[in-house]
XYZ file of C-alpha atoms in Angstrom:
605
model
C 1.869 9.366 37.654
C 2.599 13.015 36.915
C 6.354 12.415 36.505
C 5.520 10.027 33.650
C 4.217 12.974 31.588
C 6.297 14.278 28.668
C 5.408 17.946 29.099
C 7.565 19.270 26.270
C 6.348 16.855 23.598
C 2.901 15.913 24.855
C 1.067 12.660 25.543
C -2.308 11.129 24.770
C -5.116 12.451 26.979
C -5.699 8.874 28.164
C -4.998 5.323 27.076
C -8.347 4.867 25.314
C -7.381 7.613 22.861
C -4.232 5.714 21.881
C -6.052 2.395 21.464
C -8.857 3.967 19.391
C -6.371 5.877 17.221
C -4.352 2.712 16.598
C -7.517 0.752 15.792
C -8.548 3.523 13.385
C -5.081 3.395 11.823
C -4.963 -0.393 11.419
C -8.619 -0.840 10.408
C -8.847 0.803 7.001
C -10.364 0.379 3.579
C -8.448 -2.870 2.997
C -10.448 -4.602 5.744
C -13.616 -3.982 3.745
C -12.524 -4.205 0.141
C -9.589 -6.640 0.187
C -9.897 -9.243 2.949
C -13.393 -10.644 2.092
C -12.336 -11.105 -1.553
C -9.045 -12.784 -0.547
C -10.946 -15.056 1.792
C -13.388 -16.406 -0.771
C -10.657 -16.702 -3.435
C -8.386 -18.703 -1.097
C -10.640 -21.419 0.230
C -13.295 -19.541 2.196
C -13.305 -20.601 5.833
C -10.111 -22.606 5.267
C -8.266 -19.302 4.676
C -8.964 -18.336 8.286
C -6.496 -21.008 9.494
C -3.333 -19.622 7.815
C -4.638 -16.083 8.425
C -4.732 -16.499 12.208
C -1.473 -18.486 12.235
C 0.219 -15.531 10.531
C -1.476 -13.131 12.954
C -0.019 -14.965 15.957
C 3.516 -15.553 14.625
C 4.047 -12.391 12.579
C 1.311 -9.769 13.014
C 1.124 -9.377 16.801
C 4.923 -9.718 17.404
C 5.737 -7.033 14.798
C 2.984 -4.795 16.157
C 4.359 -5.147 19.700
C 7.929 -4.545 18.471
C 7.020 -1.245 16.774
C 4.850 -0.009 19.659
C 7.527 -0.759 22.258
C 10.236 0.799 20.044
C 8.387 4.111 19.690
C 7.144 4.212 23.284
C 10.588 3.575 24.814
C 12.290 6.494 23.046
C 9.224 8.786 22.853
C 10.332 9.717 19.347
C 8.897 9.355 15.837
C 10.135 7.091 13.049
C 13.302 9.199 12.488
C 14.262 10.004 16.081
C 14.087 6.387 17.299
C 17.127 5.531 15.197
C 19.364 7.091 17.781
C 19.409 3.450 18.828
C 21.683 2.772 15.818
C 22.263 5.947 13.794
C 23.597 4.221 10.690
C 20.109 2.702 10.205
C 18.347 6.068 10.239
C 17.639 5.485 6.533
C 14.968 3.002 7.686
C 13.124 5.957 9.229
C 13.462 7.978 6.037
C 12.168 4.967 4.088
C 9.106 4.850 6.364
C 8.534 8.561 5.714
C 8.706 8.051 1.941
C 6.210 5.165 2.123
C 3.829 7.182 4.324
C 4.079 10.091 1.870
C 3.088 7.934 -1.105
C 0.236 6.267 0.771
C -0.969 9.573 2.214
C -1.184 11.115 -1.271
C -3.308 8.432 -2.937
C -5.240 7.301 0.163
C -6.830 10.721 0.525
C -7.877 10.607 -3.131
C -9.798 7.391 -2.391
C -11.397 9.129 0.616
C -12.344 12.119 -1.549
C -14.096 9.819 -4.055
C -16.029 8.321 -1.124
C -16.921 11.918 -0.157
C -18.175 12.477 -3.712
C -20.379 9.362 -3.665
C -21.615 10.365 -0.208
C -22.728 13.782 -1.506
C -24.280 12.242 -4.643
C -26.307 9.861 -2.451
C -28.213 12.824 -0.997
C -31.057 12.321 -3.452
C -34.348 10.457 -3.860
C -32.898 8.244 -6.600
C -29.290 7.093 -6.752
C -27.789 8.326 -10.059
C -26.339 4.881 -10.866
C -29.699 3.079 -10.653
C -30.823 3.217 -14.310
C -29.311 3.255 -17.784
C -31.181 6.330 -19.050
C -28.464 8.889 -18.314
C -26.392 10.896 -20.843
C -23.190 8.984 -19.927
C -24.679 5.505 -20.434
C -23.824 3.306 -23.449
C -26.043 0.863 -25.394
C -24.314 -2.010 -23.530
C -25.692 -0.824 -20.189
C -28.018 -3.243 -18.420
C -29.408 -2.449 -14.955
C -30.483 -4.775 -12.170
C -33.517 -2.612 -11.331
C -36.467 -2.558 -13.703
C -38.269 0.486 -15.029
C -40.707 0.506 -12.095
C -39.874 0.893 -8.447
C -38.409 -1.756 -6.199
C -41.736 -3.182 -5.076
C -42.616 -4.267 -8.619
C -41.470 -7.844 -8.186
C -42.380 -9.005 -11.720
C -40.332 -6.173 -13.212
C -37.289 -7.115 -11.173
C -37.650 -10.793 -12.091
C -37.958 -9.881 -15.784
C -34.817 -7.760 -15.620
C -32.982 -10.533 -13.769
C -33.776 -12.956 -16.577
C -32.738 -10.469 -19.234
C -29.483 -9.767 -17.343
C -28.811 -13.490 -17.013
C -29.203 -13.902 -20.811
C -26.909 -10.953 -21.456
C -24.305 -12.502 -19.188
C -24.225 -15.590 -21.384
C -23.636 -13.622 -24.584
C -21.554 -10.624 -23.523
C -20.124 -9.013 -20.440
C -22.871 -6.989 -18.795
C -22.029 -3.339 -18.206
C -23.872 -2.147 -15.134
C -25.144 1.408 -14.622
C -22.883 1.719 -11.564
C -19.822 0.730 -13.618
C -20.656 3.240 -16.340
C -21.352 5.908 -13.733
C -17.929 5.204 -12.206
C -15.982 5.137 -15.475
C -17.742 7.674 -17.680
C -19.169 10.165 -15.191
C -17.164 10.168 -11.948
C -13.744 9.500 -13.490
C -14.476 10.318 -17.154
C -11.550 7.952 -17.605
C -9.027 8.501 -20.396
C -7.664 5.745 -22.645
C -4.069 5.831 -21.354
C -2.076 6.612 -18.217
C -0.153 9.281 -20.127
C -3.298 11.017 -21.338
C -4.130 13.166 -18.292
C -6.999 15.097 -19.925
C -8.758 17.544 -17.640
C -8.900 17.809 -13.868
C -12.251 16.511 -12.623
C -13.340 19.602 -10.679
C -15.926 17.827 -8.447
C -13.252 15.321 -7.384
C -10.734 18.128 -6.839
C -13.247 19.934 -4.622
C -13.811 16.774 -2.596
C -10.015 16.318 -2.276
C -9.740 19.830 -0.833
C -12.607 18.973 1.545
C -10.883 15.751 2.612
C -7.520 17.415 3.328
C -9.282 20.219 5.216
C -11.028 17.688 7.467
C -7.736 15.854 8.121
C -5.922 19.120 8.943
C -8.642 20.388 11.281
C -8.679 17.076 13.158
C -4.873 17.250 13.592
C -4.661 20.996 14.232
C -3.461 20.373 17.805
C -1.728 17.089 17.084
C -2.692 14.090 19.203
C -4.574 16.361 21.613
C -7.233 17.082 18.965
C -7.097 13.829 16.949
C -7.377 11.870 20.202
C -10.816 13.389 20.750
C -11.979 12.917 17.145
C -11.252 9.160 17.164
C -13.954 8.584 19.777
C -16.302 8.995 16.815
C -14.240 8.068 13.723
C -12.972 4.778 15.178
C -16.258 3.579 16.701
C -19.024 4.712 14.351
C -17.895 2.438 11.459
C -18.804 -0.510 13.688
C -22.297 0.923 14.168
C -22.683 1.220 10.375
C -21.252 -2.257 9.779
C -23.761 -3.685 12.240
C -26.693 -1.835 10.612
C -25.627 -3.067 7.149
C -25.062 -6.585 8.522
C -28.540 -6.792 10.061
C -30.068 -5.444 6.838
C -27.975 -7.783 4.702
C -28.717 -11.091 6.405
C -32.461 -10.455 6.213
C -32.357 -10.323 2.401
C -33.234 -13.198 0.101
C -30.134 -14.956 -1.195
C -27.887 -13.480 1.505
C -27.155 -16.910 2.967
C -25.733 -18.021 -0.408
C -23.305 -15.124 -0.378
C -22.181 -15.924 3.165
C -21.761 -19.618 2.260
C -19.636 -18.575 -0.693
C -17.533 -16.467 1.664
C -17.073 -19.048 4.429
C -17.402 -22.570 2.969
C -13.998 -24.214 3.631
C -12.066 -25.700 0.724
C -9.491 -27.677 2.687
C -7.948 -29.083 -0.484
C -6.088 -25.833 -1.196
C -4.813 -25.281 2.349
C -1.371 -26.618 1.342
C -1.087 -24.193 -1.576
C 1.786 -21.753 -0.944
C -0.249 -18.933 -2.499
C -2.871 -19.228 0.261
C -0.219 -18.866 2.973
C 1.463 -16.057 1.071
C -1.802 -14.146 0.737
C -2.536 -14.679 4.451
C 0.887 -13.406 5.521
C 0.767 -10.433 3.138
C -2.736 -9.432 4.254
C -1.776 -9.544 7.945
C 1.388 -7.569 7.293
C -0.190 -4.823 5.172
C -3.449 -4.648 7.129
C -1.761 -3.926 10.475
C 0.252 -1.067 8.954
C 3.666 -2.471 9.863
C 6.731 -0.529 8.624
C 4.708 2.578 7.680
C 6.099 4.463 10.674
C 2.608 5.123 12.034
C 2.780 2.599 14.879
C 6.095 3.986 16.131
C 4.700 7.528 15.916
C 1.433 6.802 17.751
C 3.236 4.857 20.503
C 5.754 7.693 20.964
C 2.979 9.789 22.548
C 2.285 7.129 25.176
C 3.447 7.526 28.748
C 6.702 5.684 29.311
C 5.276 2.912 31.511
C 2.135 2.231 29.448
C 1.432 -1.476 28.875
C 1.909 -1.549 25.083
C 2.109 -5.368 25.225
C -1.581 -5.517 26.155
C -2.435 -2.808 23.608
C -0.721 -4.624 20.741
C -2.807 -7.770 21.304
C -6.092 -5.827 21.647
C -5.511 -3.730 18.503
C -4.235 -6.612 16.322
C -7.107 -8.936 17.228
C -9.666 -6.117 16.761
C -8.259 -5.404 13.311
C -8.527 -9.022 12.162
C -11.974 -9.517 13.711
C -13.174 -6.425 11.833
C -11.950 -7.934 8.540
C -13.914 -11.131 9.158
C -17.026 -9.179 10.228
C -16.828 -6.956 7.144
C -16.871 -10.078 4.995
C -20.358 -10.951 6.297
C -21.565 -7.425 5.486
C -20.157 -7.484 1.944
C -21.141 -11.011 0.930
C -24.661 -10.927 2.361
C -25.486 -8.019 0.011
C -23.586 -9.557 -2.927
C -25.427 -12.854 -2.357
C -28.715 -10.966 -2.508
C -27.670 -9.285 -5.752
C -26.514 -12.582 -7.322
C -29.849 -14.142 -6.376
C -31.744 -11.386 -8.202
C -29.539 -11.637 -11.281
C -29.753 -15.421 -11.345
C -25.958 -15.723 -11.494
C -23.195 -17.147 -9.321
C -21.813 -14.984 -6.521
C -18.378 -15.085 -8.177
C -19.759 -13.044 -11.093
C -20.694 -10.109 -8.876
C -17.809 -10.350 -6.358
C -14.988 -7.856 -6.710
C -12.312 -6.130 -4.649
C -10.619 -2.757 -4.330
C -12.277 0.271 -5.940
C -14.366 -2.124 -8.041
C -16.118 -3.378 -4.903
C -16.433 -0.015 -3.143
C -17.563 2.089 -6.100
C -19.180 -0.394 -8.520
C -20.377 -3.762 -7.158
C -21.628 -2.744 -3.696
C -23.318 0.526 -4.793
C -25.100 -1.419 -7.528
C -26.363 -3.967 -4.998
C -27.648 -1.124 -2.801
C -29.926 0.103 -5.609
C -32.009 -3.060 -5.099
C -32.896 -2.099 -1.521
C -35.862 0.022 -0.466
C -34.745 3.541 0.545
C -31.464 2.839 -1.277
C -30.058 6.398 -0.790
C -30.092 5.852 2.993
C -28.022 2.666 2.758
C -25.697 4.348 0.278
C -25.156 7.304 2.607
C -24.354 4.948 5.484
C -21.959 2.824 3.407
C -19.929 5.741 2.034
C -19.914 7.510 5.392
C -18.385 4.332 6.830
C -15.729 4.289 4.078
C -14.894 7.951 4.786
C -14.426 7.287 8.500
C -12.355 4.142 7.889
C -10.130 6.098 5.517
C -9.770 9.128 7.780
C -8.613 7.007 10.722
C -5.648 5.800 8.665
C -5.027 9.210 7.071
C -4.766 10.928 10.483
C -1.849 8.678 11.413
C -0.121 8.991 8.035
C -0.065 12.781 8.310
C 0.925 12.721 11.992
C 3.802 10.351 11.139
C 5.310 12.875 8.725
C 4.708 15.892 10.973
C 6.120 14.176 14.081
C 9.233 13.027 12.190
C 9.916 16.595 10.983
C 9.287 18.178 14.400
C 11.389 15.575 16.260
C 14.232 15.934 13.789
C 14.437 19.718 14.137
C 13.623 19.496 17.850
C 13.709 23.218 18.670
C 11.235 24.859 21.032
C 10.024 27.082 18.185
C 9.094 24.154 15.906
C 7.320 22.351 18.765
C 5.365 25.505 19.592
C 4.442 26.027 15.915
C 3.694 22.393 15.055
C 0.304 23.466 13.629
C 2.064 25.298 10.777
C 4.098 22.188 9.971
C 0.845 20.207 9.816
C -0.693 22.833 7.527
C 2.362 22.831 5.264
C 2.400 19.027 4.919
C -1.382 19.008 4.252
C -1.053 21.652 1.489
C 1.832 19.760 -0.160
C -0.174 16.514 0.083
C -3.157 18.193 -1.580
C -1.039 19.606 -4.431
C 0.661 16.244 -5.046
C -2.771 14.608 -5.162
C -4.095 16.939 -7.899
C -2.753 14.760 -10.804
C -4.792 11.862 -9.350
C -7.992 13.876 -9.908
C -7.419 14.047 -13.682
C -8.997 11.692 -16.219
C -5.929 9.428 -15.944
C -5.920 9.676 -12.146
C -7.238 6.170 -11.470
C -4.321 4.649 -13.419
C -1.805 6.546 -11.270
C -3.692 5.766 -8.065
C -3.568 2.021 -8.734
C 0.094 2.262 -9.819
C 0.978 3.858 -6.474
C -1.144 1.339 -4.584
C 0.581 -1.605 -6.288
C 4.175 -0.447 -6.136
C 4.740 2.353 -3.600
C 3.807 0.212 -0.604
C 4.494 -3.351 -1.685
C 7.826 -5.164 -1.360
C 9.517 -2.023 -0.011
C 7.523 -2.341 3.235
C 8.700 -5.924 3.628
C 12.353 -4.943 3.147
C 12.046 -2.043 5.625
C 10.423 -4.270 8.256
C 13.029 -7.018 7.839
C 15.950 -4.580 8.223
C 14.279 -3.002 11.253
C 14.041 -6.421 12.955
C 17.687 -7.206 12.192
C 18.903 -3.763 13.337
C 17.096 -3.941 16.687
C 17.692 -7.607 17.465
C 21.225 -8.111 16.138
C 22.907 -4.709 15.785
C 21.586 -2.975 18.900
C 21.336 -6.395 20.513
C 18.362 -8.440 21.649
C 19.613 -8.548 25.270
C 19.762 -4.751 25.360
C 16.315 -4.448 23.838
C 14.721 -7.001 26.152
C 16.140 -5.082 29.142
C 14.801 -1.811 27.707
C 11.333 -3.351 27.434
C 11.612 -4.688 30.993
C 12.632 -1.226 32.256
C 9.591 0.245 30.530
C 6.899 -2.373 31.262
C 8.201 -3.846 34.504
C 8.530 -7.307 32.945
C 10.595 -8.683 30.032
C 8.909 -9.617 26.752
C 7.321 -13.081 27.009
C 9.541 -15.913 25.719
C 7.188 -16.419 22.748
C 7.755 -12.836 21.557
C 11.519 -13.081 22.144
C 11.642 -16.133 19.852
C 9.374 -14.490 17.245
C 11.388 -11.249 17.180
C 14.707 -13.049 16.816
C 13.789 -15.883 14.461
C 10.184 -16.532 13.426
C 8.973 -13.092 12.323
C 12.075 -12.269 10.205
C 11.718 -15.647 8.469
C 8.020 -14.985 7.745
C 8.862 -11.476 6.490
C 11.493 -12.980 4.174
C 8.880 -15.520 3.000
C 6.499 -12.657 2.183
C 9.254 -10.950 0.186
C 10.013 -14.108 -1.810
C 6.292 -14.726 -2.316
C 5.782 -11.138 -3.547
C 8.606 -11.509 -6.080
C 7.515 -14.962 -7.305
C 3.843 -13.983 -7.603
C 4.612 -10.691 -9.361
C 2.504 -9.904 -12.420
C 2.602 -6.643 -14.412
C -0.166 -4.315 -13.306
C -3.424 -4.089 -15.277
C -6.702 -2.233 -14.806
C -9.660 -4.159 -16.250
C -8.583 -4.689 -19.882
C -5.906 -1.980 -19.842
C -2.266 -3.080 -19.638
C 0.182 -0.538 -18.269
C 3.023 0.504 -20.616
C 6.594 -0.403 -19.672
C 7.533 3.194 -18.794
C 4.677 3.357 -16.270
C 5.761 0.046 -14.684
C 9.319 1.441 -14.512
C 7.997 4.485 -12.614
C 6.216 2.079 -10.254
C 9.471 0.234 -9.513
C 11.269 3.553 -8.991
C 8.620 4.510 -6.409
C 9.159 1.185 -4.645
C 12.943 1.563 -4.716
C 12.868 5.201 -3.594
C 11.978 4.164 -0.045
C 14.370 1.191 0.119
C 17.328 3.150 -1.318
C 17.112 5.491 1.681
C 18.605 2.744 3.887
C 21.972 2.147 2.130
C 21.950 5.773 0.939
C 21.889 7.218 4.449
C 24.386 4.650 5.770
C 26.813 5.586 2.980
C 26.252 9.288 3.632
C 26.921 8.754 7.336
C 30.159 6.887 6.638
C 31.383 9.443 4.096
C 30.474 12.347 6.380
C 32.488 10.837 9.206
C 35.291 9.855 6.815
C 35.852 13.504 5.827
C 36.166 14.692 9.443
C 39.678 14.851 11.012
C 40.566 11.988 13.307
C 40.339 12.783 17.021
C 44.123 12.426 17.421
C 44.956 14.732 14.504
C 47.436 17.530 15.398
C 51.012 17.995 16.624
C 52.532 14.750 17.820
C 54.076 16.102 21.021
C 51.788 17.355 23.776
C 53.870 20.435 24.456
C 53.173 21.556 20.892
C 49.365 21.166 21.280
C 48.235 24.714 21.836
C 45.514 26.993 20.426
C 42.646 24.990 18.971
C 44.424 21.730 19.778
C 44.676 22.521 23.498
C 41.195 21.165 24.430
C 42.096 17.876 22.798
C 44.742 17.340 25.482
C 42.146 17.694 28.218
C 39.760 15.476 26.318
C 42.383 12.788 25.923
C 43.205 12.887 29.625
C 39.516 12.750 30.561
C 38.924 9.868 28.202
C 41.881 7.907 29.559
C 40.633 8.351 33.145
C 37.116 7.388 32.139
C 38.436 4.370 30.262
C 40.328 3.210 33.364
C 37.257 3.633 35.567
C 34.895 1.637 33.402
C 37.408 -0.959 32.199
C 36.845 -3.420 35.114
C 33.105 -3.637 34.255
C 32.870 -6.561 31.864
C 29.119 -6.464 31.087
C 28.791 -4.068 28.168
C 25.440 -5.517 27.183
C 23.914 -3.997 30.307
C 24.765 -0.459 29.223
C 21.574 0.797 27.565
C 21.769 3.442 24.859
C 19.010 5.354 26.601
C 19.404 6.478 30.216
C 16.714 5.270 32.582
C 14.042 7.702 33.554
C 10.839 9.249 32.354
C 10.010 10.185 28.767
C 11.559 13.622 29.062
C 14.866 12.494 30.555
C 15.219 9.594 28.106
C 14.720 11.946 25.214
C 17.085 14.642 26.465
C 19.863 12.187 27.260
C 19.783 10.780 23.754
C 20.535 14.179 22.212
């Protein structure tokens, strides 16, 4: 329907663009480098049970809540809080979180860019130990000959197995990562030099993100046809290659074999809930932002189920891809899969690249793997940047800023690049992991919990259910009504308690972070949460310093000059009060006037 278009602000070209963008946003690096590791550490196949329970009772309801919230108001994470202005600090908190994530996430993407470029060679540079950056402790998994020399590989496997019994083996890929790519310093405070190749790749990464968002959702909506779908092509290619390798089945068994004995362990349920929550991107502001460009009557209920299930299915599928290759590598080394399994940057830039060196035409597989990581990262980065830009543009709201949105995008991209420069120094990896551990941890849980309470209990669940019915043509199913009001907030609170109880000071390999660095981490976490009471206090104080509406001369005949309009206002208000007083159903009065996107937005001004 043409009248459903929001001409001034813009909409997605079609519904597929929104679904693909949201899939690209939700499916990120964590699906590949975090979920498979969590799964095998928490009981293998048994972990799937609490994982899908948490998906149904927490993941999908929260996803639907944020999509419907943004779509109803057609506003970003700041503008939507016209629903309850005192809670606008929640929107600012989401912006702060998205800023932190956007800064370090693009650094991870730029490192993937670097590995991608370095894979354009006949021999991967992390294959052997005969490079200038290698140490005497280096021990490779590939022998001196080529891959087809089976006896050489077997000999090296035996040697590596013996080394593993006497000392921790340092692989060529690990030394390449630490001493060449990062040239890592000995302390988080020792920044050293900027790694120019990484800085160049960071500039490349931000340029790609800006160009894809140059026309907002109109341009990014076209790009996601490739960035959101091609990773699945690569995953399938790597999966087919992986399961045909010797030892792959052992890796998959390690990944999936159920250990039902630990299913009652609270840590397993806590990890499942946390992974669902963080993986779907709840409370980042991105879901609200993406949904705000939907047409008003779009079925976001259907979309939320499709996107959430796709996200979780991708995590499970990625586990097969990762563990089939790791099983193959463990088989060649003659060690247990647990000794080669890793997560985070250690999996993406050390363990998996090392396993790829064992394959024929290893540069091809390396190119495919890092290209997949780049696309997975970019899909999330698009939404992080769009979240910030949309919030700024909606907040200012003038025709000029809407017309010149491209310059806002450019400005945010340049600032993001400059703030990411310290992460390209020799101490950059320490700061990256500090931001990853603290900037988007318990603060997200607090933001999400307050958002649920504000919508359900301050604005009112009856009002919200009627808003959803006005938008979709049917009220939220009873299951979602119960989850929004009771179940999901309880699970979110459980995640918060679990996060606090399970807290351990951050480390990186054998390096323990100093107290001042941990303090900075907590300040980053608090900086987003403090926005909520901070803005509420500011709002109260701002209103407290304004004169009361009845301020002025007591007698009406004395109210002249600037007090004259107040007389008219008072009379109008009294008449209006009399006219609406007989209506005793205040819960039916929605904060947003019915109508299309444009009229709903204008009326809320």
